[in-house]
Coordinates of C-alpha atoms in Angstrom, one line a residue:
X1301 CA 75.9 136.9 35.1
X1302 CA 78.3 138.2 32.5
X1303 CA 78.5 141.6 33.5
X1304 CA 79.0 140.2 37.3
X1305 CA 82.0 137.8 35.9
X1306 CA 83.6 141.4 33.9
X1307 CA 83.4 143.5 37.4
X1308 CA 84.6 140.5 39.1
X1309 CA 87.7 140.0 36.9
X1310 CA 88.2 144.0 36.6
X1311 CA 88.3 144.3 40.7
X1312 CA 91.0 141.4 40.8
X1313 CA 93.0 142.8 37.7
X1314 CA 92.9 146.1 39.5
X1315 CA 94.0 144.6 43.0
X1316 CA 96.9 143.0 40.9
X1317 CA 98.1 145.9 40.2
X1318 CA 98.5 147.4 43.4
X1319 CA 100.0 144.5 44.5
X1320 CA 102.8 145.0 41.3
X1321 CA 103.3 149.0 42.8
X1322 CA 104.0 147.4 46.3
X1323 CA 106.5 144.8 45.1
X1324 CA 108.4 147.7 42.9
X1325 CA 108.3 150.2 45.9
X1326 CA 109.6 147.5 48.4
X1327 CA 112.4 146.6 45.5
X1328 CA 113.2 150.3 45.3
X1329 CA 113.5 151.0 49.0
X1330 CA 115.7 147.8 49.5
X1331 CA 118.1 149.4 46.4
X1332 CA 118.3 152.6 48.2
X1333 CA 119.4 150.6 51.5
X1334 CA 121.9 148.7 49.2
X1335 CA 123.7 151.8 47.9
X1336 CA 123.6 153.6 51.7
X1337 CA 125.5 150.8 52.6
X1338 CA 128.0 150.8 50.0
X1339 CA 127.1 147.8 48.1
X1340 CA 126.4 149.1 44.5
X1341 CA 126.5 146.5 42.6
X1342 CA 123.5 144.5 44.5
X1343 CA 121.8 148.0 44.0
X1344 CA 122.0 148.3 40.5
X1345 CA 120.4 145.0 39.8
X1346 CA 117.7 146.0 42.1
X1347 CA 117.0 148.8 40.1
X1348 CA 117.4 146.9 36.5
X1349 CA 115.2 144.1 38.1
X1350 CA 112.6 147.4 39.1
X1351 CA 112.8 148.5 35.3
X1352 CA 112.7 145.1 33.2
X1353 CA 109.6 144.4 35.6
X1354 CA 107.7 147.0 36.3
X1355 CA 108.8 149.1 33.4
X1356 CA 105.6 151.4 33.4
X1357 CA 105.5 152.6 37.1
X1358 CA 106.7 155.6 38.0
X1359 CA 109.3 153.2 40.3
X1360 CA 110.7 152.1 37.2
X1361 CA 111.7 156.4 36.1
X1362 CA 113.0 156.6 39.5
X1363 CA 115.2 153.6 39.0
X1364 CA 116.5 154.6 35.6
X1365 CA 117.6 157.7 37.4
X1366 CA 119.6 156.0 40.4
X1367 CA 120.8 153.8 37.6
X1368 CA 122.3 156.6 35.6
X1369 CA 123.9 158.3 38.6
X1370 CA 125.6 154.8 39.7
X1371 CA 127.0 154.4 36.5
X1372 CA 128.8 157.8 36.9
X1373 CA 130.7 156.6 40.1

């Protein structure tokens, strides 16, 4: 019953963080719209909201980036 509970909570910890990848991606792609359109200041906190979330995913690196390059304009 134990090990049954571990798989159990392991498959729904795992699906979790799919769900967390999604949610960054979706954040990301809504950034990039933000900035085609001009409106970099809704884009950058987007992107700060990607990295002080998700700060591990590879999202978060891609962020950091558009981040640095904003800053420059």
């Amino acid at each position: 019953m134990k090990k049954m509970l571990a798989v159990v909570l392991a498959a729904l910890l795992l699906g979790s963080m799919g769900c967390a990848g999604d949610k960054a991606k979706e954040l990301f792609e809504t950034a990039q719209f933000e900035e085609k359109q001009h409106n970099n200041e809704h884009a950058e906190k987007l992107y700060n909201e990607i990295v002080s979330r998700y700060p591990d995913s590879v999202v978060a690196k891609q962020a950091q980036e558009r981040l640095a390059v904003l800053k420059k304009k």
